[in-house]
PDB file of C-alpha atoms in Angstrom:
ATOM      1  CA  MET Z  11      38.490 -24.153  19.090  1.00 49.00           C
ATOM      2  CA  LYS Z  12      34.847 -23.414  19.701  1.00 54.00           C
ATOM      3  CA  ILE Z  13      35.473 -19.670  19.400  1.00 52.00           C
ATOM      4  CA  VAL Z  14      36.168 -19.769  15.647  1.00 49.00           C
ATOM      5  CA  PRO Z  15      32.914 -21.524  14.695  1.00 52.00           C
ATOM      6  CA  ARG Z  16      30.942 -19.102  16.893  1.00 53.00           C
ATOM      7  CA  ILE Z  17      32.590 -16.080  15.301  1.00 53.00           C
ATOM      8  CA  THR Z  18      31.833 -17.515  11.859  1.00 51.00           C
ATOM      9  CA  LEU Z  19      28.220 -18.153  12.862  1.00 50.00           C
ATOM     10  CA  PHE Z  20      27.817 -14.619  14.233  1.00 51.00           C
ATOM     11  CA  ALA Z  21      29.380 -13.159  11.092  1.00 49.00           C
ATOM     12  CA  LEU Z  22      26.982 -15.126   8.892  1.00 50.00           C
ATOM     13  CA  LEU Z  23      23.993 -14.088  10.989  1.00 51.00           C
ATOM     14  CA  ALA Z  24      25.052 -10.443  10.862  1.00 51.00           C
ATOM     15  CA  ALA Z  25      25.463 -10.610   7.081  1.00 50.00           C
ATOM     16  CA  ALA Z  26      22.027 -12.182   6.722  1.00 48.00           C
ATOM     17  CA  MET Z  27      20.445  -9.487   8.874  1.00 49.00           C
ATOM     18  CA  PHE Z  28      22.043  -6.706   6.834  1.00 45.00           C
ATOM     19  CA  SER Z  29      20.928  -8.265   3.552  1.00 45.00           C
ATOM     20  CA  LEU Z  30      17.367  -8.641   4.843  1.00 47.00           C
ATOM     21  CA  ALA Z  31      17.341  -5.043   5.994  1.00 46.00           C
ATOM     22  CA  GLY Z  32      17.726  -4.010   2.359  1.00 47.00           C
ATOM     23  CA  CYS Z  33      14.602  -5.954   1.362  1.00 57.00           C
ATOM     24  CA  THR Z  34      12.115  -3.387   2.583  1.00 78.00           C
ATOM     25  CA  ARG Z  35       8.931  -2.838   0.664  1.00 87.00           C
ATOM     26  CA  SER Z  36       8.464   0.502  -1.020  1.00 96.00           C
ATOM     27  CA  TYR Z  37       5.952   2.132  -3.314  1.00 97.00           C
ATOM     28  CA  ASP Z  38       6.963   1.822  -6.959  1.00 97.00           C
ATOM     29  CA  SER Z  39       5.170   4.128  -9.363  1.00 97.00           C
ATOM     30  CA  ALA Z  40       6.581   2.300 -12.398  1.00 97.00           C
ATOM     31  CA  THR Z  41       5.251  -1.056 -11.179  1.00 98.00           C
ATOM     32  CA  CYS Z  42       1.852   0.507 -10.580  1.00 98.00           C
ATOM     33  CA  GLN Z  43       1.873   2.009 -14.070  1.00 97.00           C
ATOM     34  CA  ARG Z  44       2.786  -1.331 -15.687  1.00 98.00           C
ATOM     35  CA  LEU Z  45      -0.015  -3.086 -13.839  1.00 98.00           C
ATOM     36  CA  SER Z  46      -2.473  -0.302 -14.690  1.00 97.00           C
ATOM     37  CA  ASP Z  47      -1.480  -0.522 -18.356  1.00 97.00           C
ATOM     38  CA  LYS Z  48      -2.157  -4.266 -18.354  1.00 97.00           C
ATOM     39  CA  LEU Z  49      -5.547  -3.668 -16.777  1.00 95.00           C
ATOM     40  CA  SER Z  50      -6.528  -0.934 -19.208  1.00 95.00           C
ATOM     41  CA  GLY Z  51      -5.362  -3.130 -22.069  1.00 97.00           C
ATOM     42  CA  GLY Z  52      -7.718  -5.865 -20.923  1.00 95.00           C
ATOM     43  CA  GLU Z  53      -4.910  -8.313 -20.170  1.00 96.00           C
ATOM     44  CA  GLN Z  54      -5.392 -11.038 -17.579  1.00 95.00           C
ATOM     45  CA  LEU Z  55      -2.993 -10.761 -14.655  1.00 98.00           C
ATOM     46  CA  THR Z  56      -1.040 -13.694 -13.258  1.00 98.00           C
ATOM     47  CA  GLN Z  57      -1.209 -14.534  -9.557  1.00 98.00           C
ATOM     48  CA  ASP Z  58       2.291 -13.070  -9.179  1.00 98.00           C
ATOM     49  CA  GLU Z  59       1.081  -9.816 -10.748  1.00 98.00           C
ATOM     50  CA  TYR Z  60      -1.943  -9.789  -8.445  1.00 98.00           C
ATOM     51  CA  ALA Z  61       0.442 -10.299  -5.516  1.00 98.00           C
ATOM     52  CA  ARG Z  62       2.531  -7.309  -6.656  1.00 98.00           C
ATOM     53  CA  MET Z  63      -0.657  -5.293  -7.114  1.00 98.00           C
ATOM     54  CA  ILE Z  64      -1.811  -6.166  -3.599  1.00 98.00           C
ATOM     55  CA  GLU Z  65       1.598  -5.254  -2.188  1.00 98.00           C
ATOM     56  CA  GLN Z  66       1.529  -1.863  -3.928  1.00 98.00           C
ATOM     57  CA  TYR Z  67      -2.119  -1.375  -2.937  1.00 98.00           C
ATOM     58  CA  ASP Z  68      -1.134  -2.057   0.677  1.00 98.00           C
ATOM     59  CA  LEU Z  69       1.651   0.533   0.486  1.00 98.00           C
ATOM     60  CA  VAL Z  70      -0.691   3.067  -1.113  1.00 98.00           C
ATOM     61  CA  LEU Z  71      -3.298   2.491   1.588  1.00 98.00           C
ATOM     62  CA  GLU Z  72      -0.655   2.819   4.294  1.00 98.00           C
ATOM     63  CA  TYR Z  73       0.442   6.162   2.849  1.00 98.00           C
ATOM     64  CA  LEU Z  74      -3.126   7.437   2.479  1.00 98.00           C
ATOM     65  CA  VAL Z  75      -4.094   6.348   5.993  1.00 97.00           C
ATOM     66  CA  GLN Z  76      -1.046   8.132   7.445  1.00 97.00           C
ATOM     67  CA  ARG Z  77      -1.731  11.299   5.504  1.00 97.00           C
ATOM     68  CA  THR Z  78      -5.477  11.427   6.220  1.00 97.00           C
ATOM     69  CA  ASP Z  79      -5.073  10.383   9.863  1.00 97.00           C
ATOM     70  CA  SER Z  80      -2.650  13.262  10.388  1.00 96.00           C
ATOM     71  CA  VAL Z  81      -5.264  15.686   9.055  1.00 96.00           C
ATOM     72  CA  MET Z  82      -7.954  14.146  11.256  1.00 96.00           C
ATOM     73  CA  LEU Z  83      -5.840  14.935  14.331  1.00 96.00           C
ATOM     74  CA  ILE Z  84      -6.393  18.654  13.726  1.00 96.00           C
ATOM     75  CA  GLU Z  85      -9.124  19.689  16.135  1.00 95.00           C
ATOM     76  CA  ASP Z  86     -10.034  23.048  14.624  1.00 95.00           C
ATOM     77  CA  ASP Z  87     -12.584  22.395  11.842  1.00 93.00           C
ATOM     78  CA  MET Z  88     -11.490  25.295   9.632  1.00 95.00           C
ATOM     79  CA  GLN Z  89      -7.826  24.420   9.911  1.00 96.00           C
ATOM     80  CA  ARG Z  90      -8.587  20.732   9.222  1.00 95.00           C
ATOM     81  CA  LEU Z  91     -10.546  21.684   6.080  1.00 93.00           C
ATOM     82  CA  ASP Z  92      -7.728  23.978   4.926  1.00 96.00           C
ATOM     83  CA  VAL Z  93      -5.100  21.271   5.396  1.00 96.00           C
ATOM     84  CA  GLY Z  94      -7.451  18.777   3.711  1.00 94.00           C
ATOM     85  CA  HIS Z  95      -7.741  21.037   0.653  1.00 94.00           C
ATOM     86  CA  ARG Z  96      -3.966  21.344   0.450  1.00 96.00           C
ATOM     87  CA  LEU Z  97      -3.703  17.566   0.738  1.00 96.00           C
ATOM     88  CA  ARG Z  98      -6.027  17.151  -2.243  1.00 94.00           C
ATOM     89  CA  ASP Z  99      -3.731  19.444  -4.247  1.00 95.00           C
ATOM     90  CA  ASP Z 100      -0.637  17.376  -3.438  1.00 97.00           C
ATOM     91  CA  ASP Z 101       0.653  15.553  -6.554  1.00 97.00           C
ATOM     92  CA  GLU Z 102       1.950  12.486  -4.706  1.00 97.00           C
ATOM     93  CA  PHE Z 103      -1.273  12.158  -2.742  1.00 97.00           C
ATOM     94  CA  ASN Z 104      -3.316  12.381  -5.957  1.00 96.00           C
ATOM     95  CA  GLU Z 105      -1.167   9.817  -7.745  1.00 97.00           C
ATOM     96  CA  ARG Z 106      -1.599   7.320  -4.950  1.00 97.00           C
ATOM     97  CA  TRP Z 107      -5.288   8.202  -4.594  1.00 97.00           C
ATOM     98  CA  HIS Z 108      -5.833   7.200  -8.234  1.00 97.00           C
ATOM     99  CA  VAL Z 109      -3.827   4.006  -7.779  1.00 97.00           C
ATOM    100  CA  MET Z 110      -6.038   3.165  -4.801  1.00 97.00           C
ATOM    101  CA  PHE Z 111      -9.152   3.442  -6.952  1.00 96.00           C
ATOM    102  CA  ASP Z 112      -7.691   1.619  -9.965  1.00 97.00           C
ATOM    103  CA  PHE Z 113      -6.264  -1.264  -7.963  1.00 98.00           C
ATOM    104  CA  GLY Z 114      -9.186  -1.376  -5.551  1.00 98.00           C
ATOM    105  CA  SER Z 115     -11.619  -1.724  -8.426  1.00 97.00           C
ATOM    106  CA  ALA Z 116      -9.502  -4.329 -10.219  1.00 98.00           C
ATOM    107  CA  LEU Z 117      -9.055  -6.387  -7.056  1.00 98.00           C
ATOM    108  CA  TYR Z 118     -12.752  -6.169  -6.222  1.00 98.00           C
ATOM    109  CA  GLN Z 119     -13.615  -7.436  -9.709  1.00 97.00           C
ATOM    110  CA  ALA Z 120     -10.994 -10.194  -9.537  1.00 98.00           C
ATOM    111  CA  ARG Z 121     -12.388 -11.274  -6.182  1.00 98.00           C
ATOM    112  CA  ALA Z 122     -15.958 -11.310  -7.518  1.00 98.00           C
ATOM    113  CA  ALA Z 123     -14.860 -13.344 -10.545  1.00 98.00           C
ATOM    114  CA  GLY Z 124     -12.934 -15.833  -8.397  1.00 98.00           C
ATOM    115  CA  LEU Z 125      -9.620 -14.951 -10.044  1.00 98.00           C
ATOM    116  CA  LEU Z 126      -7.550 -14.530  -6.876  1.00 98.00           C
ATOM    117  CA  SER Z 127      -5.635 -17.405  -5.316  1.00 98.00           C
ATOM    118  CA  ASP Z 128      -6.399 -18.089  -1.663  1.00 98.00           C
ATOM    119  CA  PHE Z 129      -3.142 -16.382  -0.702  1.00 98.00           C
ATOM    120  CA  ASN Z 130      -3.926 -13.242  -2.713  1.00 98.00           C
ATOM    121  CA  LEU Z 131      -7.554 -13.219  -1.598  1.00 98.00           C
ATOM    122  CA  ASN Z 132      -6.560 -13.350   2.071  1.00 98.00           C
ATOM    123  CA  ASN Z 133      -4.035 -10.554   1.619  1.00 98.00           C
ATOM    124  CA  TYR Z 134      -6.595  -8.432  -0.239  1.00 98.00           C
ATOM    125  CA  MET Z 135      -9.300  -8.990   2.384  1.00 98.00           C
ATOM    126  CA  GLU Z 136      -6.945  -7.850   5.155  1.00 98.00           C
ATOM    127  CA  LEU Z 137      -6.735  -4.446   3.468  1.00 98.00           C
ATOM    128  CA  LEU Z 138     -10.462  -3.668   3.294  1.00 96.00           C
ATOM    129  CA  PRO Z 139     -10.680  -1.990   6.728  1.00 97.00           C
ATOM    130  CA  TYR Z 140      -8.073   0.532   5.563  1.00 97.00           C
ATOM    131  CA  THR Z 141     -10.145   1.571   2.554  1.00 95.00           C
ATOM    132  CA  GLU Z 142     -13.086   2.165   4.880  1.00 95.00           C
ATOM    133  CA  ARG Z 143     -10.895   4.221   7.202  1.00 96.00           C
ATOM    134  CA  ILE Z 144      -9.646   6.393   4.350  1.00 96.00           C
ATOM    135  CA  SER Z 145     -13.227   6.923   3.146  1.00 94.00           C
ATOM    136  CA  ARG Z 146     -14.316   8.037   6.621  1.00 95.00           C
ATOM    137  CA  ASN Z 147     -11.340  10.371   6.911  1.00 95.00           C
ATOM    138  CA  MET Z 148     -11.857  11.925   3.488  1.00 94.00           C
ATOM    139  CA  ALA Z 149     -15.540  12.545   4.220  1.00 92.00           C
ATOM    140  CA  SER Z 150     -14.444  14.746   7.127  1.00 88.00           C
ATOM    141  CA  ILE Z 151     -11.735  16.764   5.442  1.00 88.00           C
TER     142      ILE Z 151
END
């Protein structure tokens, strides 16, 4: 009799794990564009919108760190510069590079104006070392 409840429990746990696996975060250009449009239109963002902005900013920074770190691994200076130039010509890299600046500026201003909730402020502050890392990498490529 105890076997049936255990099988049911395992089945429920397995279903929950599979549904959570589909909830991965991913960069969304359309979300970034909507948020950018609100910013350029002078609209005030809600805390939920700031949270989405921070999530997308995090994903953009992750992408940029991975891409620039991979270039920094190239030991030959000339080859590193060549790959760096090709990186700057990459459309996806440039799109995310611009999002980094737009969102970084907006979040900096929101922080300075005290507009971020404690939750959003903490999440934003955790990302600052990555912006510094990208800046250091880009100065070398």
